[in-house]
Each structure stands twice: as C-alpha cells, then as structure tokens.
Amino acid sequence: MKITVASGKGGTGKTTIAVNLALSVKNSMLIDCDVEGPNSHLFFREPMVKIKDVSIPAPKFDLDTCTLCGKCAEFCQYNAISIIGEKLLFFEELCHGCGGCKIICPVDAITEVDHNVGLIEKGGTEDLPVYHGLLNISEPFGVPIINELKQFADASKITIFDSPPGTACPAVETMRDVDFCILVTEPTPFGLHDLTLTVDVIRQIGTPFGVVVNRDGIGDDRVDQYCEKEGIPLLAKIPNDMEVAKLYSRGVPMVTGLPKYRKLFEEMFQKIREMV
Amino acid sequence: MMVKELTIISGKGGCGKTTIASSFAALAKDHVIADADVDAADMHILLQPEIRKSEVFHGLNIAQKNDDLCINCGKCYENCRYGAFDPDNTLHPEKCEGCAVCELVCPVDAIKMVERQAGEAFISDTRFGPLVHAKLHAGEEASGKLVALVRQRAREVAEKEGKELILIDGPPGTGCTVIAAMTGVNLVLVVFEPTLSGIHDAKRIIEVAKHFQIPAIALINKYDINTENTRDILDYCKGEGIDVVGKIPYDDTATQAMLSEKTVVEYTDGPLALTIREIWDRVEKAL
C-alpha cells in the first residue's frame, strides 16, 4: 500500500505524521519527496548514504558545426537557448531536458550530456528503510528526482511518501499513483485556506483522502465544520503539546519520546486501511 | 529613486514568514506588498484586499491531440520524456510539460500546442497600501514564471506610485518559485526556527542566497522552543557573517491575531508586537 502525506501550507506537520506513522505500523518504508527541503531523515539516527545521482539530459553544442540558424532557440519553450549576434548562449538552469533542440537542429550540431540536478540517499534500518532526494542548490526543478524516488517503493511494504508543500507540480507528482492521501492541516485560517486548495487538487487527481488536524486546540473549529460539510473523513487530531514541539526540535519522533501517542497513529492507519 | 526589494524566506514552511511579513507590511511606509507564495498564498487573509485589477496568467502551452488525424505511429510516445503519452499514444495532458516535442515529431499534424490559463494575478488595495498577489491553478507548472509576473507588476506599481520598497513574502523550498522570488532583490531576511528541520532548510536557503550573491540577514522565531539550537544558529550565522536582527519568543498571540484575521502589530501592543517593531527598525536600517 502507498500512502502520501501532503499539505498546501508548509510547516503543518507533514514530516511529523509521515515519520510517526511509519514508526507505528509494521513493515513500512519512508520516502521523503520534499527534495527542496527533506527533513524526515533528521528523525533517524542512521546516516543517509548516497545511492544515486539524478541527471537530466542537456544539450551540448558543437560550435564548429553550428550555423547559428537559430532554429533551436526559436523552438525551445523554456527560453534556455538564445543567439545574440554571432554567439549562441545556453542557460542550463532553464533547460528541462526535453531534447527538442537536438531533433530540430538541421546540421546535427547538438548532442546530449548528463546534467546533474541532485541525488538520492538511503538511510534508516532494514526494518524501516528511509529514502530521500536532494535538489542541488540553485537548481529549479525537483520533479525528475521525485519521479526516480517513487521507483524505490517496495510493493511488499507499506510505503509512506512525505510530500513537498504546496499545490504545484512537485506536490501533485507525489499525490498521484498512490492508494491514499493524508492531508495535514492546522486549525487556523491559513491552515483552512490551504487545505481547501489541496482538496481541490486531490479531487482532480482522484486519490482517496482524509484529513489530520495537527496542533488541535490552538485555533477554532472551522476546519471541522469544513470537513463535515464536504464529507471529508477526519482521520485524527493531534493535540497541541509543547512536549511534542520540544521533541520535534531535537529530532525525536513523538511516538519514541512519548509512547502514549503510538495508539493515535495505529488507529489512524486502521481507519485508512478500512477506506482503501 | 531606486525601488528596493526585500524578500522574507525560510526554506521550511510554517516558520512564521507570513506572520512576520504581514506585520512588516503594517509597519513599513511607502511600500508595495507582494505575495510570492503563489500556490498557497495566505497574505490576503490578513490584509483583506480589494481587487483593483486582475489578469489571466498563461503558463506554458499544453499538447492537444486530434485522434481523427492520429495514425498511431508512436513517435509522440517515443520522444516525450515526461510520460505524457502511453504506449498506445493516449495523451495525459496533466503530465505535459509544454516542451512541444510531440508537435514537432508528429508526421500528420495531429498534435497542436495550445494556450492554457494557468492562474491569475491581482493588483489590490489594502489598508497598508497596494498588494500584488496571484493564484496558481491546481497542479500547474511554471509557478516560477507567475512569481516573476507578481514581482514585475509590483515594480510597475512601485514606480508609478512613487513607492520606495517592495516587501515580498516568499514561498517555502529552494526551487523555481523561491529562486524567482529572490533573484536580484536587495536583501533577503531568513526566518530560522530552532528545530533541526528549520535549521536544515534555512541553511539550504542561505546557500541559494550565496549562490545568487544576495545579501542575507536572519531572525530566529520561537527561539525559546530550543535554546541550545538557538545558540547553534547564532554561531552558524556568526561564522557566515550573517547579521541576526532579532529573536522572537514562542507566543500564542501570533495565532490569536491570525484567528481574528489581523496582523500581530494591529492585534496587540504586547511584548510580541514590541519585538517585531524593534526587528522591523533594524531590517529597515539594513536595507
């Protein structure tokens, strides 16, 4: 079974839910898809070890053959190539690696080379493997790394994906092709607003989902009212507990530091299991 | 006069960027506010904008296939690198990245790239001055381009109305939206949270700022959650030559203000508001 933990707003507790759920169910694995800021590994003692580089194809221009005809620059939808005077300029950070320039070049002046955009690391234990990806600093597009990360899901295990925040392409990529999606929110106006955006997205994708309210007690009950009105199952409420926040700050999972919370995650998983 | 730009950023979400940025919006004079978190914008909840002008944002074009013309040659499937075509040549538009390679290789012109509406951008009035904000449609690409549009409109408003400063509330992460919200600004303010996650992600965003040679200052929010981590942040910033302009204690008042849909400095005159005011004075001097 594959479960994604997502939320529109950042900092609502995606990683907290993903890590503690993984620790509370048997035979699980954790894949952190927030490649711009992966945090799940901070809750495990084992070091993360690089297992793979992630590259996208990028064009290499043979300037002796190039006639400066400008067809590649005209074709590129991302404005990664431009011809200024007698010079061809290539902006690697804008390239999506589609290969169109190579196809359109009339004199075969373009070949492709690997452009490294990030890497994948593995940690955790044999019982609970943890994977994450890291987008290189100054690289804009994390989706190729997310796609590679998703390949590590083991069909014989309960795979939990920790999603990046937001509702744009990296988050959508993580919410797609899974059995269930947990949407984490907090009972505040920001939390509610961003939850409604995420619900719009997940309904378009069609993945079954439910809501977890984190830091219950800090705000009001507008999230509950919204879920009831929309017929969205409420999977769990995690109380606003300063002890949990302090454990989190040190990288200690709440089910390890405060075992009383284990039951909450076991019940959450039970509810999900009944819905899938 | 040159318009200055300040971006508030944190790497990790939920560190208090918008809470701080909205209070700065209330304290600053002669400024335009820009919400660059286009896929989960929250600033408008506190600022209750009246929309002055809205415009459609076109992202990248999207492939459209005419099955009557298609001869099932498989060229689109073979050449698409984003998995937008199945082996039987069925198109999945939601996976299309707009590269137009399929249109290029189709021998019978069965595929056309068409314009799509990917979001909306707004110029609005608020009680603290003009706000430029946007809404990216669910699951869209090109969010970096929409952030660039928000910043461009904010600059136009600033120049036209003689404003001196653009205050940008940044998105989380380090990718395209963040890069678009940071490049070329005069200063970034990095909001640290003294948790291992907050530190990990803030350090990454400082690396991004260094890469693009943007001056950075920092503040620590909820510093008393873990004073040991706070000390580590102070040491790290010292080593990096980054000025720490303040420390904000954990305070429920921030949530109370949000629940009443006000900025902290409007909601209270208490210690939290006082700390934010002092920090704003220092940020203004650093600009």
Coordinates of C-alpha atoms in Angstrom, one line a residue:
Chain A
M1 CA 0.0 0.0 0.0
K2 CA 1.2 3.5 -0.8
I3 CA 0.2 6.5 1.4
T4 CA 1.2 10.1 0.7
V5 CA 1.3 12.7 3.5
A6 CA 0.6 16.2 2.0
S7 CA -0.5 19.7 2.8
G8 CA -0.9 23.0 1.0
K9 CA 0.6 25.0 3.8
G10 CA 4.2 24.3 4.8
G11 CA 5.0 23.6 8.4
T12 CA 1.7 21.9 9.4
G13 CA 3.3 18.6 10.3
K14 CA 3.7 16.5 7.2
T15 CA 7.0 15.1 8.3
T16 CA 5.8 14.5 11.8
I17 CA 2.8 12.5 10.6
A18 CA 4.9 10.6 8.0
V19 CA 7.7 9.7 10.4
N20 CA 5.5 8.7 13.3
L21 CA 3.1 6.7 11.1
A22 CA 6.0 4.8 9.5
L23 CA 7.2 4.0 13.1
S24 CA 3.8 2.9 14.2
V25 CA 2.9 0.4 11.5
K26 CA 4.7 -2.9 10.8
N27 CA 6.6 -3.5 7.6
S28 CA 6.8 0.1 6.4
M29 CA 9.2 2.3 4.5
L30 CA 9.5 6.0 4.2
I31 CA 10.2 8.1 1.1
D32 CA 10.7 11.8 1.6
C33 CA 9.8 13.5 -1.7
D34 CA 10.4 17.1 -0.4
V35 CA 13.6 17.3 -2.4
E36 CA 13.9 21.1 -1.8
G37 CA 14.0 20.6 2.0
P38 CA 13.9 16.9 3.1
N39 CA 13.6 16.6 6.9
S40 CA 12.4 13.0 7.6
H41 CA 16.0 11.7 7.9
L42 CA 16.6 14.1 10.9
F43 CA 14.4 11.8 13.0
F44 CA 16.5 8.7 12.4
R45 CA 20.0 8.1 13.9
E46 CA 21.4 6.2 10.9
P47 CA 23.3 8.3 8.5
M48 CA 22.0 8.8 4.9
V49 CA 24.2 7.4 2.3
K50 CA 24.2 8.4 -1.4
I51 CA 22.9 5.7 -3.7
K52 CA 22.3 7.5 -6.9
D53 CA 22.9 10.7 -8.8
V54 CA 20.0 12.2 -10.7
S55 CA 20.6 13.8 -14.0
I56 CA 18.6 15.2 -16.9
P57 CA 19.8 15.2 -20.5
A58 CA 21.2 18.7 -21.5
P59 CA 22.3 19.7 -25.0
K60 CA 25.9 20.2 -25.9
F61 CA 26.6 22.4 -28.9
D62 CA 29.3 21.7 -31.4
L63 CA 30.1 25.3 -32.3
D64 CA 32.2 24.3 -35.4
T65 CA 29.2 22.6 -36.9
C66 CA 26.6 25.1 -35.7
T67 CA 25.5 27.6 -38.4
L68 CA 23.7 29.9 -35.9
C69 CA 20.5 29.3 -37.8
G70 CA 18.5 29.9 -34.6
K71 CA 16.1 27.0 -35.0
C72 CA 16.9 25.6 -31.6
A73 CA 16.4 28.9 -29.9
E74 CA 13.2 29.5 -31.6
F75 CA 11.9 26.0 -30.7
C76 CA 12.9 26.0 -27.0
Q77 CA 9.8 26.6 -25.0
Y78 CA 11.8 27.5 -21.9
N79 CA 14.0 30.2 -23.5
A80 CA 17.1 28.2 -22.5
I81 CA 18.9 29.0 -25.8
S82 CA 19.4 32.3 -27.5
I83 CA 21.5 33.6 -30.3
I84 CA 22.9 37.0 -29.9
G85 CA 24.9 38.3 -32.8
E86 CA 27.5 35.6 -33.7
K87 CA 27.1 33.9 -30.3
L88 CA 25.0 31.0 -29.1
L89 CA 24.1 31.3 -25.4
F90 CA 22.8 28.3 -23.4
F91 CA 21.1 28.8 -19.9
E92 CA 21.4 25.4 -18.3
E93 CA 19.2 26.2 -15.4
L94 CA 16.3 26.9 -17.7
C95 CA 16.6 23.6 -19.6
H96 CA 14.0 20.9 -18.9
G97 CA 15.9 18.3 -20.9
C98 CA 13.2 17.7 -23.5
G99 CA 15.6 17.0 -26.4
G100 CA 13.6 19.2 -28.8
C101 CA 16.7 21.2 -29.8
K102 CA 18.6 18.1 -30.8
I103 CA 15.7 16.9 -33.0
I104 CA 15.2 20.3 -34.7
C105 CA 18.9 21.1 -35.4
P106 CA 19.3 20.8 -39.2
V107 CA 23.1 20.1 -39.1
D108 CA 23.3 17.7 -36.1
A109 CA 25.4 20.1 -34.1
I110 CA 23.7 19.1 -30.8
T111 CA 24.4 16.0 -28.7
E112 CA 23.2 15.3 -25.2
V113 CA 25.2 15.1 -22.0
D114 CA 24.0 14.4 -18.4
H115 CA 23.3 17.5 -16.4
N116 CA 23.3 16.6 -12.7
V117 CA 20.4 18.0 -10.8
G118 CA 20.6 16.2 -7.5
L119 CA 20.9 12.9 -5.7
I120 CA 19.1 10.2 -3.8
E121 CA 20.2 8.9 -0.4
K122 CA 19.2 6.0 1.7
G123 CA 19.2 5.5 5.5
G124 CA 17.0 4.1 8.2
T125 CA 17.1 0.4 9.1
E126 CA 16.4 -2.9 7.4
D127 CA 13.0 -2.9 9.1
L128 CA 12.3 0.7 8.1
P129 CA 14.3 2.0 5.2
V130 CA 14.3 5.7 4.6
Y131 CA 14.9 7.3 1.2
H132 CA 15.1 11.0 0.3
G133 CA 16.3 13.2 -2.6
L134 CA 18.2 16.4 -2.6
L135 CA 17.8 19.0 -5.3
N136 CA 21.1 20.8 -5.9
I137 CA 21.3 24.3 -4.7
S138 CA 20.3 26.8 -7.4
E139 CA 18.5 24.0 -9.5
P140 CA 14.9 25.0 -10.0
F141 CA 13.1 21.7 -10.9
G142 CA 12.8 18.8 -8.5
V143 CA 10.2 16.6 -10.4
P144 CA 12.8 14.4 -12.1
I145 CA 14.2 13.4 -8.6
I146 CA 10.7 12.8 -7.3
N147 CA 10.0 10.5 -10.2
E148 CA 13.1 8.5 -9.5
L149 CA 12.4 8.4 -5.8
K150 CA 8.9 6.9 -6.4
Q151 CA 10.6 3.9 -8.1
F152 CA 12.0 2.8 -4.8
A153 CA 8.6 2.0 -3.4
D154 CA 8.6 -1.7 -2.4
A155 CA 5.2 -3.3 -3.3
S156 CA 5.6 -5.7 -0.3
K157 CA 5.7 -2.9 2.2
I158 CA 3.6 0.0 3.4
T159 CA 5.3 2.9 1.6
I160 CA 4.8 6.3 3.1
F161 CA 5.6 9.3 1.0
D162 CA 6.4 12.7 2.6
S163 CA 5.2 15.3 0.1
P164 CA 6.6 18.8 -0.6
P165 CA 4.3 21.6 0.4
G166 CA 2.0 23.5 -2.0
T167 CA -0.3 22.5 -4.8
A168 CA 2.1 22.9 -7.8
C169 CA 3.7 20.2 -9.9
P170 CA 6.2 18.7 -7.3
A171 CA 3.3 18.2 -4.8
V172 CA 0.9 16.8 -7.4
E173 CA 3.6 14.3 -8.6
T174 CA 3.7 12.9 -5.1
M175 CA -0.1 12.7 -4.6
R176 CA -0.6 10.8 -7.9
D177 CA -0.5 7.0 -8.3
V178 CA -0.9 6.2 -4.6
D179 CA -3.7 4.4 -2.7
F180 CA -4.4 7.1 -0.1
C181 CA -3.5 10.7 0.7
I182 CA -3.4 12.1 4.2
L183 CA -3.9 15.9 4.2
V184 CA -2.4 17.6 7.2
T185 CA -3.6 20.9 8.4
E186 CA -3.8 23.1 11.5
P187 CA -7.0 24.7 12.9
T188 CA -6.1 28.3 11.8
P189 CA -7.4 30.5 8.9
F190 CA -4.1 29.8 7.0
G191 CA -4.4 26.1 7.6
L192 CA -8.0 26.0 6.4
H193 CA -7.4 28.1 3.3
D194 CA -4.5 26.0 2.2
L195 CA -6.5 22.8 3.0
T196 CA -9.3 23.9 0.6
L197 CA -6.7 24.4 -2.2
T198 CA -5.2 21.0 -1.6
V199 CA -8.7 19.4 -1.6
D200 CA -9.3 20.9 -5.0
V201 CA -6.1 19.4 -6.3
I202 CA -6.6 15.9 -4.8
R203 CA -10.2 15.7 -6.1
Q204 CA -8.9 16.4 -9.6
I205 CA -6.3 13.7 -9.2
G206 CA -8.9 11.3 -7.8
T207 CA -6.8 9.8 -4.9
P208 CA -9.0 8.9 -1.8
F209 CA -8.1 11.1 1.1
G210 CA -8.7 12.1 4.7
V211 CA -7.6 15.0 7.0
V212 CA -5.4 15.1 10.1
V213 CA -5.7 18.2 12.2
N214 CA -2.3 18.9 13.9
R215 CA -1.9 21.2 16.9
D216 CA -5.5 20.8 17.8
G217 CA -6.5 23.4 20.3
I218 CA -4.5 26.4 19.1
G219 CA -7.3 27.7 16.9
D220 CA -11.0 27.3 16.2
D221 CA -13.3 24.6 14.7
R222 CA -13.6 25.9 11.2
V223 CA -11.6 23.0 9.8
D224 CA -14.0 20.5 11.4
Q225 CA -17.0 22.3 10.0
Y226 CA -15.4 22.4 6.6
C227 CA -14.7 18.7 6.6
E228 CA -18.2 17.8 7.8
K229 CA -19.8 20.0 5.1
E230 CA -17.6 18.4 2.4
G231 CA -18.0 14.9 3.7
I232 CA -14.2 14.5 4.3
P233 CA -13.2 11.9 6.8
L234 CA -11.3 13.2 9.8
L235 CA -8.5 10.6 10.5
A236 CA -7.1 12.0 13.7
K237 CA -6.5 15.1 15.8
I238 CA -3.1 15.6 17.3
P239 CA -3.2 17.9 20.4
N240 CA -1.1 21.0 20.6
D241 CA 1.5 19.7 23.0
M242 CA 4.6 21.7 24.0
E243 CA 6.4 18.4 24.8
V244 CA 5.9 17.2 21.2
A245 CA 7.2 20.6 19.8
K246 CA 10.3 20.2 22.0
L247 CA 10.9 16.6 20.9
Y248 CA 10.5 17.7 17.3
S249 CA 13.1 20.5 17.7
R250 CA 15.6 17.8 18.8
G251 CA 14.7 15.4 16.0
V252 CA 13.0 12.9 18.3
P253 CA 9.8 11.3 16.9
M254 CA 6.8 11.8 19.2
V255 CA 6.0 8.0 19.4
T256 CA 9.5 7.4 20.6
G257 CA 9.6 10.2 23.2
L258 CA 6.0 9.9 24.3
P259 CA 4.8 6.3 23.6
K260 CA 1.2 7.2 24.6
Y261 CA 0.9 8.7 21.1
R262 CA 1.5 5.4 19.3
K263 CA -2.1 4.4 19.7
L264 CA -3.2 7.5 17.8
F265 CA -1.1 6.5 14.8
E266 CA -2.2 2.9 14.9
E267 CA -5.8 4.0 14.9
M268 CA -5.1 6.4 12.0
F269 CA -3.7 3.6 10.0
Q270 CA -6.6 1.3 10.8
K271 CA -9.0 4.0 9.5
I272 CA -7.0 4.3 6.3
R273 CA -6.9 0.6 5.9
E274 CA -10.7 0.4 6.1
M275 CA -11.0 3.0 3.4
V276 CA -8.6 1.6 0.9
Chain B
M1 CA 14.7 56.9 -6.9
M2 CA 15.6 53.2 -7.0
V3 CA 12.9 50.9 -5.6
K4 CA 14.3 48.5 -3.0
E5 CA 13.2 44.9 -2.7
L6 CA 13.2 42.7 0.5
T7 CA 12.2 39.0 0.4
I8 CA 11.2 37.1 3.5
I9 CA 12.1 33.5 3.2
S10 CA 12.8 30.4 5.4
G11 CA 13.2 27.2 3.4
K12 CA 10.9 25.2 5.7
G13 CA 7.2 26.2 5.7
G14 CA 5.4 27.3 8.8
C15 CA 8.3 29.2 10.4
G16 CA 6.3 32.4 10.6
K17 CA 7.1 34.1 7.3
T18 CA 3.7 35.5 6.6
T19 CA 3.1 36.4 10.2
I20 CA 6.2 38.5 10.2
A21 CA 5.8 39.8 6.6
S22 CA 2.2 41.0 7.4
S23 CA 3.4 42.9 10.4
F24 CA 6.2 44.5 8.4
A25 CA 3.5 45.4 5.8
A26 CA 1.7 47.2 8.6
L27 CA 4.8 49.0 9.9
A28 CA 6.5 50.0 6.6
K29 CA 5.8 53.3 4.9
D30 CA 5.7 53.9 1.2
H31 CA 5.7 50.3 0.0
V32 CA 4.1 47.7 -2.2
I33 CA 3.4 44.3 -0.8
A34 CA 4.0 41.2 -3.0
D35 CA 2.8 37.7 -2.0
A36 CA 5.2 35.3 -3.9
D37 CA 3.7 32.1 -2.4
V38 CA 1.6 31.6 -5.5
D39 CA 0.4 28.1 -4.8
A40 CA -0.6 28.7 -1.2
A41 CA -1.0 32.4 -0.8
D42 CA -2.2 33.5 2.7
M43 CA -1.3 37.2 3.0
H44 CA -4.7 38.2 1.7
I45 CA -6.4 36.5 4.6
L46 CA -4.9 39.1 6.9
L47 CA -4.9 42.1 4.5
Q48 CA -8.4 41.7 3.0
P49 CA -7.5 43.2 -0.3
E50 CA -10.0 45.0 -2.6
I51 CA -9.0 43.8 -6.1
R52 CA -8.2 46.8 -8.4
K53 CA -7.1 44.8 -11.4
S54 CA -6.8 41.1 -12.3
E55 CA -5.2 39.4 -15.3
V56 CA -5.0 35.9 -16.6
F57 CA -1.7 34.2 -16.4
H58 CA -0.8 31.9 -19.3
G59 CA 1.8 29.3 -18.3
L60 CA 3.5 27.0 -20.8
N61 CA 1.4 25.8 -23.7
I62 CA -0.1 22.3 -23.5
A63 CA -0.4 19.5 -26.0
Q64 CA -3.7 18.7 -27.6
K65 CA -4.2 15.7 -29.8
N66 CA -6.7 15.1 -32.6
D67 CA -7.4 11.4 -32.6
D68 CA -9.1 11.6 -36.0
L69 CA -5.8 12.6 -37.6
C70 CA -3.6 10.3 -35.5
I71 CA -2.1 7.3 -37.4
N72 CA -0.7 5.7 -34.2
C73 CA 2.9 5.8 -35.4
G74 CA 4.2 6.1 -31.8
K75 CA 6.6 9.0 -32.4
C76 CA 5.0 11.1 -29.7
Y77 CA 5.3 8.3 -27.2
E78 CA 8.9 7.6 -28.2
N79 CA 10.0 11.2 -27.9
C80 CA 8.1 12.5 -24.9
R81 CA 10.3 12.5 -21.8
Y82 CA 7.6 13.3 -19.3
G83 CA 5.5 10.2 -19.7
A84 CA 2.6 12.2 -21.1
F85 CA 1.9 9.5 -23.7
D86 CA 1.0 5.9 -23.1
P87 CA 2.5 3.2 -25.4
D88 CA -0.9 3.3 -27.2
N89 CA -0.4 7.0 -27.8
T90 CA -3.1 8.1 -25.4
L91 CA -2.2 11.6 -24.2
H92 CA -2.2 12.5 -20.4
P93 CA -2.3 16.3 -20.5
E94 CA -1.7 16.6 -16.8
K95 CA 1.8 15.2 -17.3
C96 CA 2.6 17.6 -20.2
E97 CA 5.5 20.0 -19.5
G98 CA 4.8 22.1 -22.6
C99 CA 8.0 21.3 -24.4
A100 CA 6.3 20.9 -27.8
V101 CA 8.5 17.9 -28.9
C102 CA 5.4 15.8 -29.7
E103 CA 4.1 18.6 -32.0
L104 CA 7.5 18.7 -33.7
V105 CA 7.8 14.9 -34.4
C106 CA 4.1 14.2 -35.3
P107 CA 4.2 13.5 -39.1
V108 CA 0.5 14.2 -39.6
D109 CA 0.0 17.4 -37.5
A110 CA -2.3 15.6 -35.1
I111 CA -0.8 17.4 -32.2
K112 CA -1.1 21.1 -31.5
M113 CA 0.3 23.1 -28.6
V114 CA -2.5 25.3 -27.2
E115 CA -2.5 28.1 -24.7
R116 CA -3.8 27.4 -21.3
Q117 CA -4.8 29.5 -18.4
A118 CA -2.5 28.6 -15.5
G119 CA -3.5 31.1 -13.0
E120 CA -4.5 34.7 -12.2
A121 CA -2.6 37.7 -10.9
F122 CA -4.1 40.6 -9.0
I123 CA -3.2 44.2 -8.1
S124 CA -5.2 45.1 -5.0
D125 CA -5.6 47.9 -2.4
T126 CA -5.2 47.1 1.3
R127 CA -5.2 49.3 4.4
F128 CA -1.4 49.1 4.2
G129 CA -1.0 50.0 0.6
P130 CA -1.0 48.1 -2.7
L131 CA -0.8 44.3 -2.7
V132 CA 0.2 42.2 -5.7
H133 CA -0.8 38.6 -5.4
A134 CA -1.7 35.6 -7.5
K135 CA -3.3 32.2 -7.6
L136 CA -1.8 29.4 -9.5
H137 CA -4.4 26.9 -10.7
A138 CA -4.2 23.5 -9.1
G139 CA -1.3 21.3 -10.1
E140 CA 0.1 23.8 -12.7
E141 CA 3.6 24.1 -13.9
A142 CA 5.5 27.4 -14.3
S143 CA 4.9 28.7 -10.8
G144 CA 8.3 30.4 -11.1
K145 CA 7.0 32.4 -14.1
L146 CA 3.9 33.5 -12.1
V147 CA 6.2 34.7 -9.3
A148 CA 8.2 36.7 -11.8
L149 CA 5.0 38.2 -13.1
V150 CA 4.0 39.2 -9.5
R151 CA 7.3 40.9 -9.0
Q152 CA 7.2 42.7 -12.3
R153 CA 3.7 44.1 -11.5
A154 CA 4.9 45.1 -8.0
R155 CA 7.8 47.0 -9.6
E156 CA 5.4 48.8 -12.0
V157 CA 3.1 49.8 -9.2
A158 CA 6.0 51.0 -7.1
E159 CA 7.4 53.1 -9.9
K160 CA 4.0 54.6 -10.9
E161 CA 3.0 55.4 -7.3
G162 CA 6.5 56.5 -6.2
K163 CA 6.9 53.8 -3.6
E164 CA 10.4 53.1 -2.2
L165 CA 10.1 49.5 -1.1
I166 CA 8.7 46.2 -2.3
L167 CA 8.1 43.7 0.6
I168 CA 8.0 40.1 -0.8
D169 CA 6.5 37.2 1.2
G170 CA 8.4 34.2 -0.2
P171 CA 7.4 30.6 -0.7
P172 CA 8.9 27.6 1.0
G173 CA 11.5 25.4 -0.6
T174 CA 14.6 26.2 -2.7
G175 CA 13.3 25.5 -6.2
C176 CA 11.9 27.6 -9.0
T177 CA 9.4 29.8 -7.1
V178 CA 12.0 30.6 -4.4
I179 CA 14.6 31.4 -7.0
A180 CA 12.1 33.6 -8.8
A181 CA 11.3 35.4 -5.5
M182 CA 14.9 36.0 -4.6
T183 CA 17.0 36.8 -7.6
G184 CA 18.0 40.4 -7.9
V185 CA 16.5 41.6 -4.6
N186 CA 18.5 44.0 -2.3
L187 CA 18.1 41.8 0.8
V188 CA 16.7 38.5 2.0
L189 CA 15.5 38.0 5.6
V190 CA 15.8 34.4 6.5
V191 CA 13.4 33.2 9.2
F192 CA 15.0 30.4 11.3
E193 CA 13.1 28.1 13.6
P194 CA 15.3 26.4 16.3
T195 CA 14.3 22.9 15.2
L196 CA 16.6 20.5 13.3
S197 CA 14.3 20.8 10.3
G198 CA 14.1 24.5 10.4
I199 CA 17.9 24.8 10.7
H200 CA 18.5 22.3 7.9
D201 CA 16.2 24.1 5.5
A202 CA 17.3 27.6 6.4
K203 CA 20.9 26.7 5.8
R204 CA 20.0 25.5 2.3
I205 CA 18.2 28.8 1.5
I206 CA 21.3 30.7 2.7
E207 CA 23.3 28.6 0.2
V208 CA 20.9 29.7 -2.5
A209 CA 21.3 33.3 -1.5
K210 CA 25.0 32.9 -1.6
H211 CA 24.9 31.3 -5.0
F212 CA 23.0 34.3 -6.4
Q213 CA 25.1 36.7 -4.4
I214 CA 22.1 38.2 -2.5
P215 CA 22.9 39.8 0.9
A216 CA 21.1 38.0 3.8
I217 CA 20.1 38.8 7.3
A218 CA 18.4 36.4 9.7
L219 CA 15.9 36.3 12.6
I220 CA 15.0 33.4 14.9
N221 CA 11.3 32.7 15.5
K222 CA 10.1 30.8 18.6
Y223 CA 13.7 30.9 19.8
D224 CA 12.8 29.5 23.3
I225 CA 11.5 26.2 21.9
N226 CA 15.1 25.0 22.0
T227 CA 17.7 27.4 23.3
E228 CA 20.5 25.1 22.5
N229 CA 19.6 25.0 18.8
T230 CA 19.2 28.8 19.0
R231 CA 22.8 29.1 20.2
D232 CA 23.9 26.9 17.3
I233 CA 22.0 29.2 14.8
L234 CA 23.7 32.2 16.3
D235 CA 27.1 30.5 16.0
Y236 CA 26.4 29.5 12.4
C237 CA 25.3 33.0 11.4
K238 CA 28.3 34.5 13.0
G239 CA 30.5 32.1 11.0
E240 CA 28.7 33.0 7.8
G241 CA 28.8 36.8 8.5
I242 CA 25.0 37.0 8.6
D243 CA 23.5 39.6 10.9
V244 CA 20.8 38.2 13.3
V245 CA 18.4 41.1 13.6
G246 CA 16.3 39.6 16.4
K247 CA 14.9 36.7 18.4
I248 CA 11.1 36.2 18.8
P249 CA 9.8 34.0 21.7
Y250 CA 7.1 31.5 21.2
D251 CA 3.8 33.4 21.8
D252 CA 0.2 32.3 21.3
T253 CA -0.7 35.8 20.5
A254 CA 0.5 35.2 16.9
T255 CA -2.2 32.5 16.4
Q256 CA -4.8 34.7 18.2
A257 CA -4.0 37.6 15.8
M258 CA -4.3 35.2 12.8
L259 CA -7.7 33.8 14.1
S260 CA -9.0 37.4 14.2
E261 CA -7.5 37.9 10.7
K262 CA -5.3 40.8 11.8
T263 CA -1.6 41.4 11.8
V264 CA 0.2 41.0 15.1
V265 CA 1.1 44.7 15.5
E266 CA -2.6 45.6 14.9
Y267 CA -3.9 43.0 17.3
T268 CA -1.8 43.8 20.3
D269 CA 0.6 46.2 21.8
G270 CA 2.1 43.4 23.9
P271 CA 5.7 42.1 24.0
L272 CA 5.4 40.2 20.8
A273 CA 4.4 43.3 18.8
L274 CA 7.1 45.3 20.5
T275 CA 9.8 42.7 19.5
I276 CA 8.5 42.7 15.9
R277 CA 8.6 46.5 15.8
E278 CA 12.2 46.6 17.0
I279 CA 13.2 44.0 14.4
W280 CA 11.5 46.0 11.7
D281 CA 13.6 49.1 12.7
R282 CA 16.7 47.0 12.3
V283 CA 15.6 45.5 9.0
E284 CA 14.8 49.0 7.6
K285 CA 18.3 50.1 8.6
A286 CA 19.9 47.1 6.9
L287 CA 18.1 47.9 3.6

